[in-house]
Coordinates of C-alpha atoms and ligand atoms in Angstrom, one line a residue:
M122 CA 0.0 0.0 0.0
L123 CA 1.4 3.4 -1.1
P124 CA 0.1 7.0 -0.8
G125 CA -1.8 8.1 -3.9
L126 CA 0.3 9.6 -6.7
I127 CA -0.2 13.3 -7.4
N128 CA -0.2 14.5 -11.0
A129 CA 0.7 18.1 -10.8
H130 CA 0.4 19.1 -14.4
S131 CA -2.2 17.8 -16.9
H132 CA -4.0 19.0 -20.0
A133 CA -6.7 16.3 -20.1
F134 CA -7.9 17.2 -23.6
Q135 CA -4.5 16.4 -25.1
R136 CA -5.3 12.7 -24.5
T137 CA -7.0 13.0 -28.0
L138 CA -3.5 13.5 -29.5
R139 CA -1.9 10.3 -28.4
G140 CA -0.5 8.4 -31.4
R141 CA -1.8 11.1 -33.8
T142 CA 1.3 13.3 -34.0
E143 CA 4.0 10.7 -34.4
W144 CA 4.6 11.3 -38.1
R145 CA 6.4 13.8 -40.2
E146 CA 4.4 16.6 -41.8
A147 CA 7.2 18.6 -43.5
S148 CA 10.7 18.1 -44.7
T149 CA 11.9 20.7 -42.1
P150 CA 12.7 19.3 -38.7
E151 CA 9.6 18.7 -36.6
N152 CA 9.8 20.3 -33.1
F153 CA 7.7 21.6 -30.2
W154 CA 6.3 24.4 -32.4
S155 CA 5.1 22.1 -35.2
W156 CA 3.5 19.8 -32.6
R157 CA 1.8 22.8 -31.1
T158 CA 0.2 23.6 -34.5
Q159 CA -1.3 20.0 -34.5
M160 CA -2.4 20.4 -30.9
Y161 CA -4.2 23.7 -31.7
R162 CA -6.3 21.9 -34.3
V163 CA -7.8 19.7 -31.6
A164 CA -8.0 22.6 -29.1
G165 CA -10.0 24.4 -31.7
A166 CA -12.4 21.5 -32.4
L167 CA -13.6 20.3 -28.9
D168 CA -17.0 21.2 -27.7
P169 CA -18.0 20.9 -24.0
D170 CA -19.2 17.2 -24.5
G171 CA -15.9 16.4 -26.2
L172 CA -13.9 17.9 -23.4
R173 CA -15.8 15.9 -20.8
I174 CA -15.4 12.7 -22.8
A175 CA -11.6 13.2 -23.3
A176 CA -11.1 14.2 -19.7
R177 CA -13.1 11.3 -18.4
L178 CA -10.9 8.8 -20.3
A179 CA -7.7 10.6 -19.2
F180 CA -8.8 10.7 -15.5
T181 CA -9.8 7.0 -15.7
E182 CA -6.4 6.0 -17.0
M183 CA -4.9 8.1 -14.2
V184 CA -6.7 6.4 -11.3
L185 CA -5.9 3.0 -12.9
A186 CA -2.3 4.0 -12.6
G187 CA -2.5 5.0 -8.9
I188 CA -3.0 8.7 -9.4
T189 CA -5.5 10.1 -6.8
T190 CA -5.1 13.9 -7.5
V191 CA -4.7 15.8 -10.7
G192 CA -3.8 19.4 -11.3
E193 CA -5.6 20.4 -14.5
F194 CA -4.0 23.4 -16.3
H195 CA -7.2 24.6 -17.9
Y196 CA -7.3 27.2 -20.8
L197 CA -10.0 26.1 -23.1
H198 CA -12.3 28.9 -21.8
R199 CA -14.4 29.9 -24.8
D200 CA -16.5 28.3 -27.5
R201 CA -15.1 27.2 -30.9
A202 CA -15.7 30.6 -32.4
G203 CA -13.8 32.3 -29.6
R204 CA -17.0 33.7 -27.9
P205 CA -17.6 33.3 -24.1
F206 CA -20.1 30.6 -23.2
T207 CA -23.3 31.8 -21.4
D208 CA -21.7 30.5 -18.2
P209 CA -18.0 31.5 -18.7
N210 CA -17.0 28.4 -16.6
E211 CA -18.8 26.0 -18.9
M212 CA -15.7 24.1 -19.8
G213 CA -14.4 24.1 -16.2
W214 CA -17.6 22.5 -15.1
Q215 CA -17.2 19.8 -17.7
L216 CA -13.7 19.0 -16.3
R217 CA -15.2 18.9 -12.8
A218 CA -18.0 16.6 -13.9
A219 CA -15.5 14.2 -15.5
A220 CA -13.4 14.1 -12.3
E221 CA -16.5 13.4 -10.2
E222 CA -17.6 10.6 -12.4
V223 CA -14.1 9.0 -12.2
G224 CA -13.7 9.8 -8.5
I225 CA -10.3 11.6 -8.8
R226 CA -9.4 14.7 -6.7
L227 CA -9.2 17.7 -9.0
V228 CA -7.3 21.0 -8.6
L229 CA -8.5 23.1 -11.5
L230 CA -5.8 25.6 -12.3
R231 CA -7.6 28.3 -14.2
V232 CA -5.3 29.8 -16.8
A233 CA -5.0 33.5 -17.5
Y234 CA -4.1 33.9 -21.2
R235 CA -4.3 37.2 -23.0
R236 CA -2.0 37.3 -26.1
G237 CA -0.1 35.2 -28.6
N238 CA 3.2 36.9 -27.5
H239 CA 4.4 40.5 -27.0
R240 CA 4.1 41.2 -30.7
A241 CA 0.9 39.2 -31.5
A242 CA -2.7 39.2 -30.4
L243 CA -4.6 35.9 -29.9
E244 CA -5.4 34.4 -33.3
G245 CA -7.1 31.3 -34.7
P246 CA -7.8 28.6 -32.0
Q247 CA -5.9 30.7 -29.4
R248 CA -9.0 32.9 -29.2
R249 CA -10.6 30.1 -27.2
F250 CA -7.9 30.6 -24.6
D251 CA -8.8 34.2 -23.9
S252 CA -9.4 34.7 -20.2
G253 CA -10.5 38.3 -20.6
E254 CA -9.5 41.4 -18.6
V255 CA -8.0 40.5 -15.3
D256 CA -11.0 41.8 -13.3
R257 CA -13.3 39.5 -15.2
F258 CA -10.8 36.6 -14.8
F259 CA -10.9 37.1 -11.1
E260 CA -14.7 37.2 -10.9
E261 CA -15.0 34.0 -13.0
S262 CA -12.3 32.2 -11.0
Q263 CA -14.1 33.2 -7.8
A264 CA -17.4 31.9 -9.2
L265 CA -15.8 28.5 -9.9
A266 CA -14.3 28.3 -6.4
S267 CA -17.4 29.5 -4.6
R268 CA -19.6 26.7 -5.9
S269 CA -17.2 24.1 -4.4
S270 CA -18.3 22.5 -1.1
S271 CA -16.0 19.4 -1.5
D272 CA -12.4 19.0 -0.7
L273 CA -12.3 16.8 -3.9
F274 CA -12.4 20.0 -6.0
R275 CA -10.3 23.1 -5.5
V276 CA -9.3 26.0 -7.7
G277 CA -5.9 27.5 -8.4
V278 CA -4.7 30.2 -10.8
A279 CA -2.2 29.8 -13.7
P280 CA -0.8 32.7 -15.4
H281 CA 0.0 30.7 -18.6
S282 CA 3.5 32.0 -19.3
V283 CA 5.6 35.1 -19.7
R284 CA 4.6 34.9 -23.4
A285 CA 0.8 35.0 -22.9
L286 CA 0.6 37.9 -20.3
S287 CA 2.1 41.3 -19.8
A288 CA 4.3 41.6 -16.7
G289 CA 1.6 43.7 -15.1
D290 CA -1.1 41.1 -15.6
L291 CA 1.2 38.4 -14.5
A292 CA 1.9 40.1 -11.2
E293 CA -1.8 40.8 -10.6
V294 CA -2.9 37.3 -11.3
V295 CA -0.3 36.0 -8.8
R296 CA -1.4 38.5 -6.2
F297 CA -5.0 37.5 -6.6
G298 CA -4.2 33.8 -6.1
R299 CA -1.8 34.3 -3.3
A300 CA -4.3 36.4 -1.3
R301 CA -6.7 33.4 -1.4
G302 CA -4.1 30.8 -0.5
W303 CA -4.5 29.1 -3.9
A304 CA -1.9 27.2 -5.8
I305 CA -0.1 29.2 -8.5
H306 CA 1.2 27.4 -11.6
M307 CA 3.0 28.8 -14.7
H308 CA 4.8 27.4 -17.7
L309 CA 8.2 28.8 -17.2
A310 CA 10.7 28.1 -20.0
E311 CA 10.1 25.0 -22.0
Q312 CA 11.8 26.2 -25.2
P313 CA 14.7 28.5 -26.1
G314 CA 12.3 30.6 -28.2
E315 CA 10.4 31.5 -25.1
V316 CA 13.5 32.7 -23.4
S317 CA 14.6 34.9 -26.4
A318 CA 11.1 36.4 -26.7
C319 CA 11.2 37.3 -23.0
L320 CA 14.7 38.8 -23.4
E321 CA 13.4 40.8 -26.3
E322 CA 10.4 42.2 -24.4
H323 CA 11.8 42.6 -20.9
G324 CA 15.6 42.4 -21.2
R325 CA 15.4 39.5 -18.7
R326 CA 15.1 35.8 -18.8
P327 CA 11.8 34.2 -17.6
A328 CA 12.9 33.3 -14.1
E329 CA 14.8 36.6 -13.7
L330 CA 11.5 38.4 -14.6
C331 CA 9.5 36.3 -12.1
A332 CA 12.1 37.0 -9.4
D333 CA 12.0 40.8 -10.1
L334 CA 8.2 40.8 -10.0
G335 CA 8.3 39.1 -6.6
I336 CA 6.1 36.3 -7.7
L337 CA 8.2 33.3 -6.7
G338 CA 7.4 31.6 -3.4
P339 CA 6.4 28.2 -1.9
D340 CA 3.0 28.5 -3.5
F341 CA 4.5 29.0 -6.9
T342 CA 5.1 26.1 -9.3
A343 CA 7.3 26.5 -12.4
V344 CA 6.2 23.9 -15.0
H345 CA 8.8 23.0 -17.6
A346 CA 11.7 24.8 -15.8
I347 CA 14.0 23.6 -18.5
E348 CA 15.8 26.5 -20.1
C349 CA 17.1 27.8 -16.8
L350 CA 20.7 29.0 -16.1
P351 CA 22.3 28.2 -12.8
H352 CA 21.5 31.6 -11.3
E353 CA 17.8 31.1 -12.2
V354 CA 17.8 27.7 -10.6
A355 CA 19.2 29.4 -7.5
E356 CA 16.4 32.0 -7.5
L357 CA 13.7 29.3 -7.6
G358 CA 15.5 27.4 -4.9
K359 CA 15.9 30.4 -2.7
A360 CA 12.2 31.1 -2.9
R361 CA 11.4 27.5 -1.9
A362 CA 9.3 27.3 -5.1
N363 CA 8.1 24.1 -6.7
V364 CA 9.3 22.8 -10.0
C365 CA 7.1 20.4 -12.0
A366 CA 8.9 18.2 -14.6
C367 CA 6.9 16.4 -17.2
P368 CA 9.6 14.1 -18.7
T369 CA 7.4 11.7 -20.8
T370 CA 6.0 14.8 -22.6
E371 CA 9.3 16.7 -22.6
R372 CA 11.2 13.9 -24.2
N373 CA 8.4 13.3 -26.8
L374 CA 8.4 17.0 -27.8
G375 CA 12.2 17.2 -28.0
D376 CA 12.4 19.6 -25.0
R377 CA 15.4 19.0 -22.8
A378 CA 15.8 17.5 -19.4
V379 CA 14.9 19.6 -16.3
P380 CA 18.1 20.3 -14.3
A381 CA 16.6 18.5 -11.3
Q382 CA 19.8 18.1 -9.4
G383 CA 20.4 21.9 -9.4
F384 CA 16.9 22.5 -8.2
L385 CA 17.1 20.0 -5.3
D386 CA 20.5 21.4 -4.2
A387 CA 19.1 24.9 -4.3
G388 CA 16.0 24.1 -2.1
A389 CA 13.2 23.8 -4.6
T390 CA 10.6 21.0 -4.4
L391 CA 10.2 18.7 -7.4
S392 CA 7.0 17.3 -8.6
V393 CA 5.9 15.6 -11.9
G394 CA 3.0 15.8 -14.3
T395 CA 1.6 13.7 -17.3
D396 CA 1.1 17.0 -19.2
S397 CA 0.2 16.0 -22.8
Q398 CA -0.9 12.4 -21.8
V399 CA 1.5 10.8 -24.3
Q400 CA 1.7 8.3 -21.5
I401 CA -0.1 8.1 -18.2
D402 CA 2.3 6.5 -15.9
L403 CA 3.5 8.9 -13.2
L404 CA 6.2 6.5 -11.9
E405 CA 7.7 6.6 -15.4
D406 CA 7.8 10.4 -15.1
A407 CA 9.4 10.1 -11.7
R408 CA 12.1 7.7 -12.8
E409 CA 12.7 9.8 -15.9
V410 CA 13.6 12.8 -13.8
E411 CA 16.7 10.8 -12.8
L412 CA 17.2 8.7 -16.0
N413 CA 17.2 11.7 -18.4
L414 CA 20.1 13.2 -16.4
R415 CA 21.9 9.9 -16.7
L416 CA 21.7 10.1 -20.5
T417 CA 22.7 13.7 -20.5
L418 CA 25.6 13.5 -18.1
G419 CA 26.8 9.9 -18.8
Q420 CA 26.7 8.9 -15.2
R421 CA 24.5 7.0 -12.7
M422 CA 22.9 8.0 -9.4
V423 CA 22.7 11.7 -10.2
L424 CA 20.0 12.9 -7.8
G425 CA 20.3 13.2 -4.0
P426 CA 23.1 13.0 -1.5
V427 CA 25.1 9.9 -0.8
R428 CA 23.0 7.6 1.2
R429 CA 24.3 4.1 1.6
Y430 CA 21.1 2.2 1.8
P431 CA 19.1 0.6 -0.9
G432 CA 15.9 2.4 -1.8
A433 CA 17.2 5.9 -1.0
L434 CA 17.0 7.2 -4.5
A435 CA 13.7 5.4 -5.1
A436 CA 12.3 7.1 -1.9
L437 CA 13.4 10.5 -3.3
L438 CA 11.7 9.8 -6.6
F439 CA 8.5 8.5 -5.0
D440 CA 8.3 11.7 -3.0
V441 CA 8.6 13.7 -6.2
A442 CA 5.5 11.8 -7.5
S443 CA 3.6 12.2 -4.2
V444 CA 4.4 14.7 -1.5
G445 CA 6.1 17.0 -4.0
G446 CA 2.9 17.2 -5.9
S447 CA 0.8 17.8 -2.8
K448 CA 2.9 20.8 -1.9
S449 CA 2.6 22.1 -5.5
L450 CA -1.2 21.8 -5.5
G451 CA -1.8 22.7 -1.9
V452 CA -3.6 19.5 -1.0
S453 CA -3.4 17.3 2.1
S454 CA -2.6 14.1 0.3
G455 CA 0.5 12.3 -0.9
A456 CA 1.5 10.8 2.5
L457 CA 0.0 8.2 4.8
V458 CA 0.0 10.3 8.0
P459 CA -2.6 11.2 10.6
G460 CA -4.7 14.1 9.4
A461 CA -4.0 13.6 5.6
A462 CA -6.6 12.5 3.2
A463 CA -7.0 8.7 2.9
D464 CA -5.7 8.6 -0.7
F465 CA -3.8 5.5 -1.4
F466 CA -3.3 2.5 -3.8
T467 CA -2.1 -1.0 -3.6
M468 CA 0.2 -3.0 -5.9
D469 CA 0.1 -6.7 -6.6
L470 CA 3.4 -8.1 -5.3
A471 CA 3.0 -11.0 -7.7
D472 CA 2.9 -8.8 -10.8
P473 CA 5.7 -9.8 -13.1
S474 CA 7.1 -6.2 -13.1
I475 CA 7.9 -6.3 -9.3
A476 CA 7.7 -10.0 -8.5
E477 CA 10.3 -11.4 -6.0
A478 CA 11.6 -8.0 -4.8
D479 CA 12.6 -8.4 -1.2
D480 CA 12.1 -5.6 1.3
D481 CA 15.3 -3.9 0.4
A482 CA 14.6 -3.9 -3.3
L483 CA 10.8 -3.4 -3.3
L484 CA 10.5 0.4 -3.5
S485 CA 13.3 0.5 -6.1
S486 CA 11.6 -2.2 -8.1
I487 CA 8.3 -0.3 -8.0
V488 CA 9.9 3.1 -8.9
F489 CA 12.3 1.9 -11.5
G490 CA 10.3 -1.0 -13.1
G491 CA 6.8 -1.1 -11.7
S492 CA 4.0 -1.2 -14.3
P493 CA 0.6 0.5 -13.8
R494 CA -0.8 -3.0 -14.5
A495 CA 0.3 -4.0 -11.0
V496 CA -2.0 -1.3 -9.4
R497 CA -4.9 -3.2 -7.8
D498 CA -7.0 -1.0 -5.5
V499 CA -7.2 2.8 -5.5
A500 CA -8.9 4.9 -2.8
V501 CA -9.6 8.6 -2.8
R502 CA -10.6 10.1 0.5
G503 CA -11.2 6.6 1.8
R504 CA -13.5 5.5 -1.0
F505 CA -12.4 2.8 -3.4
V506 CA -12.6 4.0 -7.0
V507 CA -10.6 1.1 -8.5
R508 CA -11.0 -2.4 -7.2
D509 CA -8.9 -5.3 -8.3
G510 CA -7.5 -3.3 -11.2
H511 CA -10.9 -2.3 -12.6
H512 CA -12.8 1.0 -12.7
P513 CA -16.6 0.5 -13.4
I514 CA -16.8 3.2 -16.0
T515 CA -13.9 2.1 -18.1
A516 CA -15.9 0.4 -20.9
R517 CA -18.2 3.3 -21.3
A518 CA -15.4 5.9 -21.2
V519 CA -13.5 4.0 -23.9
A520 CA -16.5 3.6 -26.2
E521 CA -17.5 7.3 -26.0
F522 CA -13.9 8.3 -26.5
A523 CA -13.6 6.2 -29.6
R524 CA -16.7 8.0 -31.0
L525 CA -15.2 11.3 -30.2
Q526 CA -11.9 10.4 -31.9
D527 CA -13.9 9.4 -35.0
T528 CA -15.4 12.8 -35.2
L529 CA -12.2 14.7 -34.4
W530 CA -9.9 12.9 -36.9
S531 CA -12.1 11.7 -39.8
Ligands
ZN163 ZN1 1.4 22.3 -19.9

C-alpha cells in the first residue's frame, strides 16, 4: 500500500492527440512548435461534451495508474468561435463533472491567457484561450471556487506563461491567487524561443523576470523549468518554489531535461505531471527525472546526497510523484500520515514487473520498473474507486472516447 500519486500538471484534452502526432508533416525538422500547431487543431475543435469525454478517459487512466489527485491546467475557456459561453466556466464544469464521475481529486488551475506573444494578439484557435481582462478573470475564478463544497475539488490560478501575459497582468494574477491561498502554476521556460522572446520584451530571462516581479514563493510552481541558467535555478530554490517536470511529454516534444539536481540542491521542491498524456504512468515520469540526467551526463545515481542504503533514490523519486505534488497543488494528500486524506493505492506483489523483490529492493523495483498493470485497488478520501485493477466506467469511457476520436480525426 502506497500513498496516492499526485499528477501536478495535466492538459486532459490532449489525450486525444496520443498516437496522432507521431509522423512527419514537413521536410523541415519537426519540433515543439510544429507539434503545437497540431495540438491547436484539436484545441479548436472540442465542444463541451468532447472535453468531458476526453477528460473522463484521461482521468480513468490516471486512477488506474494509482494517481489520486490531478492538477488540471485549464485554458479552453471559450467556444469554438472564440466567444464566451453563457456560463463562462462551462468548460471548467465539464472537467469537474469528468473528475466526479471518475472519483479523482481535482485541482482546477484556471489559466490566464491574453496574447499570442508580446508582438501578436490571440489568433485562430488561441482565441478560445482568452481569459478576458484580469478583473473578469478574477470574478469568474471566484465563481468557480465558490460553488465548491467538497475537498475533492479546488481552484488555483495559472498565469499561462511570460509569453501569454504582460508583466503587469502576470503580477496581478499571482497577487490574486496568493491572497486566497490558492496554488499558482505557470509554464516557465520549455523552449529556447520563449527565453529569447522574454529577453526581447523585458531584457530579462523568464525566471529573472519572475524574481524581479516578486512572484516566486512556496505556493508557486514552475512547470517545464528547462531553459534555466544556474542563477535562475538558484532563485527558484531560494524562494522554496516548486518545479514540475513532465519528462514523458518533454522527451516526446524534443524539449530538454529539467536540471533536477540543481533545483534539489538549491532548495526547490520537485513534482511531476503527465502534461500531454502521451503516456499516463506517473512513476515513469518520476524515474525519468533521474534517468534523463543519466543520459545527458553519462553517469549513474545523479540525484540526491550519498545515502548508503538501498531504496534511498527510489524514496526520493517516489516523494517527487507524491508529497512533492501535494505541496505544489496545496492538497493534504500524498503521504499516509494522521490528518492527511486517505488517498492510497495497492500494488500486486506477484505482478511480473515487481515480483520477487525483497524488502530492500521493493520500493526501487516499483519506482524503476513497476508497471501500472500492477495497481490493484485505489482509494480517494477513503472511498475505493478502483477495485482489483478495474474501474466500473472504463468500458463506457473508452466507447465514448472512440466515437469522439472518430469525429475529431475523420
Ligand atoms: Zn502544460
